[in-house]
Amino acid sequence: MSVFLTISRLRPTTSFDQTLACQAFPFLTSGCLTEFRQGSSGCYVEPSDFPTPAPTPIGEFSPSLANQLLSCQLRVGFSRDLRYSEWNRPSTHAALGLVAHAVTEVAFRVRDWPQDPSARRQRLEDLWAQEIQRQAARIAEAWAPATPPPAEDWLAYALTRIRTIRRAEKQVEKATRGRVKATRGGVEVKLRDESSKLFGRADRIEQVGQATRVIDLKTGLRQAEPSEEQRRQLLLYAVLIHRVEGQWPVSIDVEDASGSTYSQPLVPEEAEAALAEAIAAVDSFNQVVAESRLLAVAEPSPDRCRWCDFRVMCAPFWKALRTDWGQRAAAGSIVGRGDSPASPYVTIELDYPRDLAGTDLHISGLAAPVSPDATKAAATDWVGTAGAQDSRARWSTTIRVW
Ligand code: SF4
């Protein structure tokens, strides 16, 4: 049975939020009081009053951070500012990926497996259950007071479990026969290049004879040609292997859950170019942060913003959003609320998307009542369609109020 719940939070994230905090806690700092004097009356806030992150500059960086920087610097900015980073909460999709990687790593690293195949399988199933429990607890904590569904109901749970355990069984067999050996530890190998400040954990590095391969493990089936991001990530790991091991891998590979591999020969010049591009992205980010231009450089789009946790606070996103983006996202003034713990709801008169300005969106089934002090709300990912007027929250609906 599906459970439809939501999350609502009131956090001091904008000047208006800080104003409310000052009114509630007059002993707060003088900086906050200055904010109060310069802020609004406390009764109304312009819908454009969304926060600007002030992230810490980047020193060292991983291949995945390089990919994030080349997608959206503002998103990285939010995730590196402690006032907003908690909004980046784990998804069940990412959790399944982490569990699959953990099981695969053990299958590759551990050597004392039972001879009996059914006992071996039982051990892998126990490991899967243990890792799932860990990730489910993490998700429940991050999304409280919403109640995520049990792991068995997560999208693609059963399929990912079957694929992961099957791949792990094959891996155990392969490793115990000694057909491959790991370099520097096997899967999830930590690597670092002090010169460029690039570091990371490659999914797997395999050595067969004199040849080294760097492999990205996927939980899906039928891996096609790697995406630009997958390829960049593998090229950067190839650089790391070169810096640490002193030789280039012969190939960069993506392995799907069936064990099939999409392999490409490594061209060292392409790997060095990927590193130069990543370093330039880091330098650009640090400069943009120093010049307070994060909002100005953002380029929101349907694909780029689709899964971004920071949409509820991202001014460029709301300014660009149109209903035909197909996103379940809306923001505006709170014109109705239900505070009964049994069935809390909120009704928002929309400012955004702009082509729906002035219409109402009603969201029922919230996990908790909306704060009585809040006058504005932004919501994403309810049950239903983009442009809906009447919808229901799901456990992973995000609502920010201020
Ligand atoms: S919503 Fe879009 S523009 Fe805003 S931070 Fe996220 S990805 Fe970037």
mmCIF file of C-alpha atoms and ligand atoms in Angstrom:
data_model
loop_
_atom_site.group_PDB
_atom_site.id
_atom_site.type_symbol
_atom_site.label_atom_id
_atom_site.label_comp_id
_atom_site.label_asym_id
_atom_site.label_seq_id
_atom_site.Cartn_x
_atom_site.Cartn_y
_atom_site.Cartn_z
ATOM 1 C CA MET A 1 0.000 0.000 0.000
ATOM 2 C CA SER A 2 1.379 3.396 -0.912
ATOM 3 C CA VAL A 3 1.868 5.960 1.804
ATOM 4 C CA PHE A 4 1.362 9.605 0.829
ATOM 5 C CA LEU A 5 3.030 12.028 3.166
ATOM 6 C CA THR A 6 5.036 15.198 2.900
ATOM 7 C CA ILE A 7 7.613 17.287 4.655
ATOM 8 C CA SER A 8 7.318 20.898 5.695
ATOM 9 C CA ARG A 9 10.024 22.997 7.279
ATOM 10 C CA LEU A 10 10.430 26.508 8.538
ATOM 11 C CA ARG A 11 14.088 27.434 8.548
ATOM 12 C CA PRO A 12 15.814 30.793 8.802
ATOM 13 C CA THR A 13 17.117 30.758 5.240
ATOM 14 C CA THR A 14 16.090 34.131 3.806
ATOM 15 C CA SER A 15 16.134 37.645 5.138
ATOM 16 C CA PHE A 16 12.452 37.176 5.838
ATOM 17 C CA ASP A 17 13.046 33.912 7.670
ATOM 18 C CA GLN A 18 15.699 35.685 9.710
ATOM 19 C CA THR A 19 13.206 38.440 10.456
ATOM 20 C CA LEU A 20 10.820 35.865 11.882
ATOM 21 C CA ALA A 21 13.659 34.322 13.860
ATOM 22 C CA CYS A 22 14.558 37.727 15.295
ATOM 23 C CA GLN A 23 10.977 38.346 16.351
ATOM 24 C CA ALA A 24 10.819 34.958 18.038
ATOM 25 C CA PHE A 25 14.304 35.109 19.568
ATOM 26 C CA PRO A 26 15.226 38.767 20.265
ATOM 27 C CA PHE A 27 18.455 37.630 21.946
ATOM 28 C CA LEU A 28 19.919 36.595 18.581
ATOM 29 C CA THR A 29 22.981 38.359 17.178
ATOM 30 C CA SER A 30 23.242 41.993 16.195
ATOM 31 C CA GLY A 31 23.719 40.833 12.598
ATOM 32 C CA CYS A 32 20.275 39.352 12.757
ATOM 33 C CA LEU A 33 18.858 42.561 14.236
ATOM 34 C CA THR A 34 20.397 44.535 11.378
ATOM 35 C CA GLU A 35 18.665 42.114 9.031
ATOM 36 C CA PHE A 36 15.419 42.776 10.890
ATOM 37 C CA ARG A 37 15.699 46.558 10.523
ATOM 38 C CA GLN A 38 16.562 46.287 6.859
ATOM 39 C CA GLY A 39 13.962 43.626 6.179
ATOM 40 C CA SER A 40 10.273 43.849 5.455
ATOM 41 C CA SER A 41 7.516 44.469 7.973
ATOM 42 C CA GLY A 42 7.422 40.745 8.595
ATOM 43 C CA CYS A 43 3.932 40.487 7.105
ATOM 44 C CA TYR A 44 4.833 40.100 3.473
ATOM 45 C CA VAL A 45 7.795 39.051 1.404
ATOM 46 C CA GLU A 46 8.390 39.482 -2.303
ATOM 47 C CA PRO A 47 8.229 36.138 -4.106
ATOM 48 C CA SER A 48 11.672 36.842 -5.503
ATOM 49 C CA ASP A 49 13.052 36.707 -1.954
ATOM 50 C CA PHE A 50 14.932 33.461 -2.420
ATOM 51 C CA PRO A 51 18.330 32.984 -0.803
ATOM 52 C CA THR A 52 21.761 33.329 -2.338
ATOM 53 C CA PRO A 53 24.183 30.675 -1.071
ATOM 54 C CA ALA A 54 27.585 31.634 0.304
ATOM 55 C CA PRO A 55 29.491 28.369 -0.168
ATOM 56 C CA THR A 56 32.961 27.473 0.942
ATOM 57 C CA PRO A 57 35.433 27.644 -1.973
ATOM 58 C CA ILE A 58 36.577 24.359 -3.483
ATOM 59 C CA GLY A 59 40.067 23.108 -2.687
ATOM 60 C CA GLU A 60 40.235 19.451 -3.638
ATOM 61 C CA PHE A 61 37.634 17.931 -5.922
ATOM 62 C CA SER A 62 36.306 14.545 -7.058
ATOM 63 C CA PRO A 63 35.222 13.468 -10.564
ATOM 64 C CA SER A 64 31.565 13.631 -9.508
ATOM 65 C CA LEU A 65 32.016 17.182 -8.172
ATOM 66 C CA ALA A 66 33.586 18.128 -11.523
ATOM 67 C CA ASN A 67 30.477 16.795 -13.273
ATOM 68 C CA GLN A 68 28.204 18.732 -10.915
ATOM 69 C CA LEU A 69 30.166 21.949 -11.509
ATOM 70 C CA LEU A 70 29.871 21.541 -15.265
ATOM 71 C CA SER A 71 26.106 21.085 -14.878
ATOM 72 C CA CYS A 72 25.140 23.869 -12.416
ATOM 73 C CA GLN A 73 27.439 25.982 -10.244
ATOM 74 C CA LEU A 74 24.483 27.295 -8.234
ATOM 75 C CA ARG A 75 23.470 23.778 -7.234
ATOM 76 C CA VAL A 76 27.009 23.121 -6.011
ATOM 77 C CA GLY A 77 26.817 26.464 -4.191
ATOM 78 C CA PHE A 78 23.701 25.414 -2.273
ATOM 79 C CA SER A 79 25.197 22.030 -1.416
ATOM 80 C CA ARG A 80 28.369 23.667 -0.021
ATOM 81 C CA ASP A 81 26.514 26.126 2.214
ATOM 82 C CA LEU A 82 25.608 24.535 5.566
ATOM 83 C CA ARG A 83 22.419 26.619 5.784
ATOM 84 C CA TYR A 84 21.005 24.797 2.740
ATOM 85 C CA SER A 85 22.955 21.574 2.277
ATOM 86 C CA GLU A 86 20.460 19.532 4.347
ATOM 87 C CA TRP A 87 17.858 20.059 1.648
ATOM 88 C CA ASN A 88 19.913 17.711 -0.500
ATOM 89 C CA ARG A 89 18.352 14.533 0.877
ATOM 90 C CA PRO A 90 19.017 10.935 -0.138
ATOM 91 C CA SER A 91 16.673 9.318 -2.660
ATOM 92 C CA THR A 92 15.669 5.674 -2.774
ATOM 93 C CA HIS A 93 17.265 5.444 -6.229
ATOM 94 C CA ALA A 94 20.637 6.627 -4.896
ATOM 95 C CA ALA A 95 20.263 4.390 -1.832
ATOM 96 C CA LEU A 96 19.807 1.305 -4.022
ATOM 97 C CA GLY A 97 22.941 2.273 -5.931
ATOM 98 C CA LEU A 98 24.923 2.535 -2.681
ATOM 99 C CA VAL A 99 23.687 -0.857 -1.492
ATOM 100 C CA ALA A 100 24.551 -2.449 -4.847
ATOM 101 C CA HIS A 101 28.061 -0.983 -4.685
ATOM 102 C CA ALA A 102 28.574 -2.133 -1.099
ATOM 103 C CA VAL A 103 27.558 -5.724 -1.910
ATOM 104 C CA THR A 104 29.701 -5.738 -5.057
ATOM 105 C CA GLU A 105 32.693 -4.437 -3.133
ATOM 106 C CA VAL A 106 32.468 -7.211 -0.549
ATOM 107 C CA ALA A 107 32.077 -9.812 -3.303
ATOM 108 C CA PHE A 108 35.264 -8.539 -4.899
ATOM 109 C CA ARG A 109 37.332 -8.005 -1.748
ATOM 110 C CA VAL A 110 36.469 -10.937 0.540
ATOM 111 C CA ARG A 111 38.162 -14.254 -0.201
ATOM 112 C CA ASP A 112 36.842 -16.747 2.393
ATOM 113 C CA TRP A 113 33.535 -17.640 0.717
ATOM 114 C CA PRO A 114 31.754 -20.934 1.502
ATOM 115 C CA GLN A 115 32.229 -23.671 -1.102
ATOM 116 C CA ASP A 116 28.494 -24.419 -1.122
ATOM 117 C CA PRO A 117 26.791 -22.074 -3.662
ATOM 118 C CA SER A 118 23.579 -21.824 -1.622
ATOM 119 C CA ALA A 119 25.520 -20.834 1.509
ATOM 120 C CA ARG A 120 27.407 -18.276 -0.579
ATOM 121 C CA ARG A 121 24.148 -16.874 -1.877
ATOM 122 C CA GLN A 122 22.689 -16.714 1.635
ATOM 123 C CA ARG A 123 25.688 -14.702 2.779
ATOM 124 C CA LEU A 124 25.205 -12.221 -0.063
ATOM 125 C CA GLU A 125 21.475 -11.947 0.681
ATOM 126 C CA ASP A 126 22.235 -11.261 4.360
ATOM 127 C CA LEU A 127 24.701 -8.600 3.309
ATOM 128 C CA TRP A 128 22.104 -7.017 1.014
ATOM 129 C CA ALA A 129 19.550 -6.950 3.879
ATOM 130 C CA GLN A 130 22.068 -5.373 6.244
ATOM 131 C CA GLU A 131 23.033 -2.628 3.776
ATOM 132 C CA ILE A 132 19.390 -1.933 2.889
ATOM 133 C CA GLN A 133 18.579 -1.508 6.567
ATOM 134 C CA ARG A 134 21.389 1.016 6.906
ATOM 135 C CA GLN A 135 20.227 3.062 3.894
ATOM 136 C CA ALA A 136 16.541 2.910 4.899
ATOM 137 C CA ALA A 137 17.430 4.334 8.335
ATOM 138 C CA ARG A 138 19.409 7.114 6.666
ATOM 139 C CA ILE A 139 16.479 8.029 4.405
ATOM 140 C CA ALA A 140 13.971 7.948 7.275
ATOM 141 C CA GLU A 141 16.137 10.294 9.337
ATOM 142 C CA ALA A 142 16.711 12.729 6.471
ATOM 143 C CA TRP A 143 13.014 12.934 5.513
ATOM 144 C CA ALA A 144 11.409 13.036 9.001
ATOM 145 C CA PRO A 145 8.601 13.744 9.805
ATOM 146 C CA ALA A 146 7.601 12.149 6.491
ATOM 147 C CA THR A 147 7.463 8.356 6.489
ATOM 148 C CA PRO A 148 9.232 6.771 3.514
ATOM 149 C CA PRO A 149 7.822 3.444 2.277
ATOM 150 C CA PRO A 150 9.507 0.178 3.330
ATOM 151 C CA ALA A 151 12.521 -0.650 1.183
ATOM 152 C CA GLU A 152 10.703 -3.544 -0.511
ATOM 153 C CA ASP A 153 8.320 -0.952 -2.020
ATOM 154 C CA TRP A 154 11.065 1.279 -3.446
ATOM 155 C CA LEU A 155 10.982 1.597 -7.211
ATOM 156 C CA ALA A 156 13.189 -1.104 -8.819
ATOM 157 C CA TYR A 157 14.021 -2.687 -5.431
ATOM 158 C CA ALA A 158 13.351 -6.311 -6.443
ATOM 159 C CA LEU A 159 15.102 -5.999 -9.804
ATOM 160 C CA THR A 160 18.168 -4.282 -8.338
ATOM 161 C CA ARG A 161 18.415 -6.900 -5.593
ATOM 162 C CA ILE A 162 18.294 -9.798 -8.054
ATOM 163 C CA ARG A 163 20.804 -8.189 -10.417
ATOM 164 C CA THR A 164 23.205 -7.214 -7.661
ATOM 165 C CA ILE A 165 23.274 -10.609 -5.976
ATOM 166 C CA ARG A 166 23.614 -12.387 -9.312
ATOM 167 C CA ARG A 167 26.525 -10.153 -10.313
ATOM 168 C CA ALA A 168 28.130 -10.621 -6.892
ATOM 169 C CA GLU A 169 27.860 -14.417 -7.222
ATOM 170 C CA LYS A 170 29.608 -14.263 -10.593
ATOM 171 C CA GLN A 171 32.235 -11.969 -9.121
ATOM 172 C CA VAL A 172 32.946 -14.294 -6.202
ATOM 173 C CA GLU A 173 33.383 -17.187 -8.612
ATOM 174 C CA LYS A 174 35.657 -15.194 -10.901
ATOM 175 C CA ALA A 175 37.793 -13.836 -8.073
ATOM 176 C CA THR A 176 38.205 -17.174 -6.291
ATOM 177 C CA ARG A 177 39.450 -18.698 -9.550
ATOM 178 C CA GLY A 178 42.125 -15.988 -9.617
ATOM 179 C CA ARG A 179 41.282 -14.766 -13.114
ATOM 180 C CA VAL A 180 41.595 -11.120 -12.133
ATOM 181 C CA LYS A 181 43.388 -9.315 -9.407
ATOM 182 C CA ALA A 182 42.701 -5.943 -7.959
ATOM 183 C CA THR A 183 45.204 -3.129 -7.898
ATOM 184 C CA ARG A 184 45.298 -1.074 -4.711
ATOM 185 C CA GLY A 185 42.394 -2.894 -3.102
ATOM 186 C CA GLY A 186 39.804 -3.771 -5.768
ATOM 187 C CA VAL A 187 36.511 -1.892 -5.867
ATOM 188 C CA GLU A 188 35.849 1.559 -4.383
ATOM 189 C CA VAL A 189 39.566 2.301 -4.629
ATOM 190 C CA LYS A 190 40.681 5.604 -3.056
ATOM 191 C CA LEU A 191 43.029 7.658 -5.231
ATOM 192 C CA ARG A 192 44.543 11.132 -4.911
ATOM 193 C CA ASP A 193 46.663 13.501 -7.018
ATOM 194 C CA GLU A 194 48.291 16.143 -4.806
ATOM 195 C CA SER A 195 49.274 18.309 -7.769
ATOM 196 C CA SER A 196 45.788 18.900 -9.222
ATOM 197 C CA LYS A 197 43.874 18.269 -5.940
ATOM 198 C CA LEU A 198 41.807 15.628 -7.746
ATOM 199 C CA PHE A 199 40.757 12.682 -5.597
ATOM 200 C CA GLY A 200 38.139 9.955 -5.752
ATOM 201 C CA ARG A 201 37.064 6.361 -5.312
ATOM 202 C CA ALA A 202 36.979 4.406 -8.555
ATOM 203 C CA ASP A 203 34.256 1.751 -8.630
ATOM 204 C CA ARG A 204 36.769 -0.875 -9.650
ATOM 205 C CA ILE A 205 40.294 -1.172 -10.970
ATOM 206 C CA GLU A 206 41.195 -4.535 -12.444
ATOM 207 C CA GLN A 207 44.533 -5.823 -13.549
ATOM 208 C CA VAL A 208 44.785 -8.692 -16.017
ATOM 209 C CA GLY A 209 48.423 -9.406 -16.813
ATOM 210 C CA GLN A 210 50.094 -6.052 -17.416
ATOM 211 C CA ALA A 211 46.847 -4.330 -18.434
ATOM 212 C CA THR A 212 44.882 -2.130 -16.030
ATOM 213 C CA ARG A 213 41.206 -1.318 -16.613
ATOM 214 C CA VAL A 214 39.121 1.251 -14.765
ATOM 215 C CA ILE A 215 35.480 0.227 -14.479
ATOM 216 C CA ASP A 216 32.271 2.075 -13.598
ATOM 217 C CA LEU A 217 29.665 -0.344 -12.175
ATOM 218 C CA LYS A 218 26.014 0.275 -13.044
ATOM 219 C CA THR A 219 22.926 -1.310 -11.524
ATOM 220 C CA GLY A 220 20.916 -1.085 -14.778
ATOM 221 C CA LEU A 221 20.874 -3.570 -17.629
ATOM 222 C CA ARG A 222 22.011 -3.022 -21.228
ATOM 223 C CA GLN A 223 24.593 -0.304 -20.830
ATOM 224 C CA ALA A 224 24.701 1.678 -24.067
ATOM 225 C CA GLU A 225 27.451 4.089 -25.022
ATOM 226 C CA PRO A 226 28.508 5.951 -21.846
ATOM 227 C CA SER A 227 26.981 9.375 -21.245
ATOM 228 C CA GLU A 228 29.230 12.438 -21.337
ATOM 229 C CA GLU A 229 29.247 12.486 -17.516
ATOM 230 C CA GLN A 230 30.135 8.782 -17.208
ATOM 231 C CA ARG A 231 32.936 9.211 -19.718
ATOM 232 C CA ARG A 232 34.345 12.315 -18.007
ATOM 233 C CA GLN A 233 34.276 10.509 -14.669
ATOM 234 C CA LEU A 234 36.169 7.519 -16.056
ATOM 235 C CA LEU A 235 38.728 9.747 -17.795
ATOM 236 C CA LEU A 236 39.400 11.520 -14.494
ATOM 237 C CA TYR A 237 39.853 8.193 -12.712
ATOM 238 C CA ALA A 238 42.271 7.210 -15.469
ATOM 239 C CA VAL A 239 44.290 10.355 -14.667
ATOM 240 C CA LEU A 240 44.317 9.390 -10.996
ATOM 241 C CA ILE A 241 45.524 5.875 -11.789
ATOM 242 C CA HIS A 242 48.253 7.325 -13.984
ATOM 243 C CA ARG A 243 49.397 9.682 -11.224
ATOM 244 C CA VAL A 244 49.322 6.994 -8.526
ATOM 245 C CA GLU A 245 50.407 3.877 -10.455
ATOM 246 C CA GLY A 246 52.651 5.569 -13.027
ATOM 247 C CA GLN A 247 50.908 4.007 -16.033
ATOM 248 C CA TRP A 248 47.731 4.642 -17.985
ATOM 249 C CA PRO A 249 44.864 2.131 -17.938
ATOM 250 C CA VAL A 250 44.365 0.452 -21.314
ATOM 251 C CA SER A 251 40.623 1.054 -21.277
ATOM 252 C CA ILE A 252 37.751 2.816 -19.549
ATOM 253 C CA ASP A 253 34.784 0.473 -19.112
ATOM 254 C CA VAL A 254 31.193 0.587 -17.934
ATOM 255 C CA GLU A 255 29.818 -2.713 -16.638
ATOM 256 C CA ASP A 256 26.058 -3.224 -16.353
ATOM 257 C CA ALA A 257 24.248 -5.480 -13.892
ATOM 258 C CA SER A 258 24.362 -8.451 -16.250
ATOM 259 C CA GLY A 259 28.160 -8.253 -16.264
ATOM 260 C CA SER A 260 28.259 -6.987 -19.874
ATOM 261 C CA THR A 261 30.894 -4.344 -20.434
ATOM 262 C CA TYR A 262 31.022 -1.341 -22.746
ATOM 263 C CA SER A 263 34.735 -0.810 -23.199
ATOM 264 C CA GLN A 264 36.588 2.081 -24.828
ATOM 265 C CA PRO A 265 40.344 2.313 -25.337
ATOM 266 C CA LEU A 266 41.865 5.052 -23.226
ATOM 267 C CA VAL A 267 43.436 7.996 -25.043
ATOM 268 C CA PRO A 268 45.737 9.730 -22.506
ATOM 269 C CA GLU A 269 45.355 13.125 -24.238
ATOM 270 C CA GLU A 270 41.584 12.930 -23.702
ATOM 271 C CA ALA A 271 42.102 12.147 -20.030
ATOM 272 C CA GLU A 272 44.464 15.120 -19.605
ATOM 273 C CA ALA A 273 41.901 17.338 -21.411
ATOM 274 C CA ALA A 274 39.182 16.163 -18.998
ATOM 275 C CA LEU A 275 41.419 17.115 -16.067
ATOM 276 C CA ALA A 276 42.100 20.574 -17.563
ATOM 277 C CA GLU A 277 38.352 21.080 -18.048
ATOM 278 C CA ALA A 278 37.663 20.046 -14.430
ATOM 279 C CA ILE A 279 40.358 22.359 -13.033
ATOM 280 C CA ALA A 280 38.930 25.243 -15.095
ATOM 281 C CA ALA A 281 35.449 24.476 -13.695
ATOM 282 C CA VAL A 282 36.775 24.582 -10.119
ATOM 283 C CA ASP A 283 38.612 27.883 -10.756
ATOM 284 C CA SER A 284 35.501 29.351 -12.377
ATOM 285 C CA PHE A 285 33.322 28.328 -9.414
ATOM 286 C CA ASN A 286 35.697 29.877 -6.887
ATOM 287 C CA GLN A 287 35.816 33.105 -8.885
ATOM 288 C CA VAL A 288 32.017 33.250 -9.275
ATOM 289 C CA VAL A 289 31.628 32.713 -5.507
ATOM 290 C CA ALA A 290 34.163 35.458 -4.742
ATOM 291 C CA GLU A 291 32.246 37.832 -7.035
ATOM 292 C CA SER A 292 28.822 36.776 -5.616
ATOM 293 C CA ARG A 293 27.564 35.867 -9.113
ATOM 294 C CA LEU A 294 26.132 32.392 -8.444
ATOM 295 C CA LEU A 295 22.548 33.424 -9.225
ATOM 296 C CA ALA A 296 23.659 35.285 -12.355
ATOM 297 C CA VAL A 297 25.475 32.316 -13.915
ATOM 298 C CA ALA A 298 22.667 29.769 -13.348
ATOM 299 C CA GLU A 299 21.053 28.389 -16.507
ATOM 300 C CA PRO A 300 17.902 26.541 -15.406
ATOM 301 C CA SER A 301 16.336 24.097 -17.845
ATOM 302 C CA PRO A 302 13.841 21.202 -17.629
ATOM 303 C CA ASP A 303 16.554 18.533 -17.785
ATOM 304 C CA ARG A 304 19.115 20.261 -15.579
ATOM 305 C CA CYS A 305 16.672 21.106 -12.788
ATOM 306 C CA ARG A 306 14.432 18.025 -12.907
ATOM 307 C CA TRP A 307 15.909 16.220 -9.886
ATOM 308 C CA CYS A 308 17.464 19.183 -8.085
ATOM 309 C CA ASP A 309 16.624 19.311 -4.359
ATOM 310 C CA PHE A 310 17.244 23.059 -4.281
ATOM 311 C CA ARG A 311 14.394 24.038 -6.621
ATOM 312 C CA VAL A 312 12.275 25.213 -3.669
ATOM 313 C CA MET A 313 14.807 27.956 -2.937
ATOM 314 C CA CYS A 314 16.266 28.674 -6.385
ATOM 315 C CA ALA A 315 15.273 32.091 -7.770
ATOM 316 C CA PRO A 316 16.551 31.440 -11.336
ATOM 317 C CA PHE A 317 14.509 28.223 -11.447
ATOM 318 C CA TRP A 318 11.239 29.954 -10.537
ATOM 319 C CA LYS A 319 11.852 32.818 -12.934
ATOM 320 C CA ALA A 320 12.407 30.394 -15.824
ATOM 321 C CA LEU A 321 9.793 27.742 -14.944
ATOM 322 C CA ARG A 322 6.884 27.213 -17.342
ATOM 323 C CA THR A 323 4.117 24.616 -17.076
ATOM 324 C CA ASP A 324 5.271 22.954 -20.299
ATOM 325 C CA TRP A 325 8.510 21.953 -18.523
ATOM 326 C CA GLY A 326 6.346 19.160 -17.110
ATOM 327 C CA GLN A 327 7.625 19.718 -13.560
ATOM 328 C CA ARG A 328 5.398 19.367 -10.537
ATOM 329 C CA ALA A 329 6.644 22.603 -8.976
ATOM 330 C CA ALA A 330 4.821 25.713 -7.777
ATOM 331 C CA ALA A 331 5.380 28.687 -5.458
ATOM 332 C CA GLY A 332 3.295 31.574 -4.178
ATOM 333 C CA SER A 333 1.245 32.958 -1.274
ATOM 334 C CA ILE A 334 -0.410 30.699 1.288
ATOM 335 C CA VAL A 335 -4.153 31.405 1.132
ATOM 336 C CA GLY A 336 -5.414 28.388 3.061
ATOM 337 C CA ARG A 337 -4.108 25.825 5.499
ATOM 338 C CA GLY A 338 -5.462 22.925 7.506
ATOM 339 C CA ASP A 339 -3.785 22.434 10.859
ATOM 340 C CA SER A 340 -5.496 19.246 11.939
ATOM 341 C CA PRO A 341 -2.773 16.655 12.589
ATOM 342 C CA ALA A 342 -5.016 14.074 10.921
ATOM 343 C CA SER A 343 -5.222 15.847 7.557
ATOM 344 C CA PRO A 344 -2.994 18.903 7.205
ATOM 345 C CA TYR A 345 -3.134 20.720 3.881
ATOM 346 C CA VAL A 346 -2.015 23.947 2.252
ATOM 347 C CA THR A 347 -3.524 26.049 -0.525
ATOM 348 C CA ILE A 348 -1.150 28.274 -2.486
ATOM 349 C CA GLU A 349 -2.095 31.142 -4.794
ATOM 350 C CA LEU A 350 0.588 30.777 -7.417
ATOM 351 C CA ASP A 351 3.218 33.278 -8.446
ATOM 352 C CA TYR A 352 5.139 30.518 -10.253
ATOM 353 C CA PRO A 353 5.027 29.004 -12.816
ATOM 354 C CA ARG A 354 4.333 32.426 -14.248
ATOM 355 C CA ASP A 355 1.870 31.107 -16.821
ATOM 356 C CA LEU A 356 -0.295 29.868 -13.901
ATOM 357 C CA ALA A 357 0.027 33.047 -11.790
ATOM 358 C CA GLY A 358 -3.143 33.815 -9.840
ATOM 359 C CA THR A 359 -4.489 30.239 -9.858
ATOM 360 C CA ASP A 360 -4.659 28.078 -6.729
ATOM 361 C CA LEU A 361 -2.892 24.805 -5.936
ATOM 362 C CA HIS A 362 -4.293 22.701 -3.092
ATOM 363 C CA ILE A 363 -1.996 20.039 -1.602
ATOM 364 C CA SER A 364 -3.461 17.607 0.922
ATOM 365 C CA GLY A 365 -1.853 14.791 2.887
ATOM 366 C CA LEU A 366 1.040 16.815 4.330
ATOM 367 C CA ALA A 367 3.260 15.073 6.885
ATOM 368 C CA ALA A 368 2.811 17.995 9.287
ATOM 369 C CA PRO A 369 0.841 21.254 9.390
ATOM 370 C CA VAL A 370 2.410 24.312 7.760
ATOM 371 C CA SER A 371 3.752 26.856 10.262
ATOM 372 C CA PRO A 372 1.102 29.472 11.183
ATOM 373 C CA ASP A 373 3.749 32.214 10.719
ATOM 374 C CA ALA A 374 4.420 31.336 7.097
ATOM 375 C CA THR A 375 2.915 33.440 4.308
ATOM 376 C CA LYS A 376 4.727 31.923 1.328
ATOM 377 C CA ALA A 377 5.372 28.381 0.122
ATOM 378 C CA ALA A 378 7.239 26.554 -2.621
ATOM 379 C CA ALA A 379 6.432 22.907 -3.348
ATOM 380 C CA THR A 380 7.825 20.215 -5.630
ATOM 381 C CA ASP A 381 6.994 16.633 -6.623
ATOM 382 C CA TRP A 382 3.449 16.065 -5.459
ATOM 383 C CA VAL A 383 1.272 13.224 -6.737
ATOM 384 C CA GLY A 384 -0.377 14.244 -9.984
ATOM 385 C CA THR A 385 0.551 16.362 -12.938
ATOM 386 C CA ALA A 386 2.349 19.633 -13.587
ATOM 387 C CA GLY A 387 -0.230 22.408 -13.501
ATOM 388 C CA ALA A 388 -2.597 20.448 -11.232
ATOM 389 C CA GLN A 389 -4.974 22.492 -9.059
ATOM 390 C CA ASP A 390 -5.766 19.736 -6.598
ATOM 391 C CA SER A 391 -3.033 17.330 -5.573
ATOM 392 C CA ARG A 392 -1.823 15.094 -2.823
ATOM 393 C CA ALA A 393 1.598 15.080 -1.196
ATOM 394 C CA ARG A 394 3.762 12.001 -1.355
ATOM 395 C CA TRP A 395 6.401 11.195 1.258
ATOM 396 C CA SER A 396 9.095 12.814 -0.897
ATOM 397 C CA THR A 397 7.189 16.007 -1.680
ATOM 398 C CA THR A 398 9.289 18.965 -0.613
ATOM 399 C CA ILE A 399 7.603 22.063 0.791
ATOM 400 C CA ARG A 400 9.558 25.098 1.912
ATOM 401 C CA VAL A 401 7.619 27.819 3.726
ATOM 402 C CA TRP A 402 8.699 31.273 4.820
HETATM 403 S S1 SF4 B 1 17.046 24.355 -9.649
HETATM 404 FE FE1 SF4 B 1 18.233 24.281 -11.564
HETATM 405 S S2 SF4 B 1 19.271 26.274 -11.692
HETATM 406 FE FE2 SF4 B 1 18.571 26.016 -9.567
HETATM 407 S S3 SF4 B 1 20.304 25.119 -8.467
HETATM 408 FE FE3 SF4 B 1 19.027 23.419 -9.164
HETATM 409 S S4 SF4 B 1 19.876 22.779 -11.144
HETATM 410 FE FE4 SF4 B 1 20.687 24.835 -10.686
#
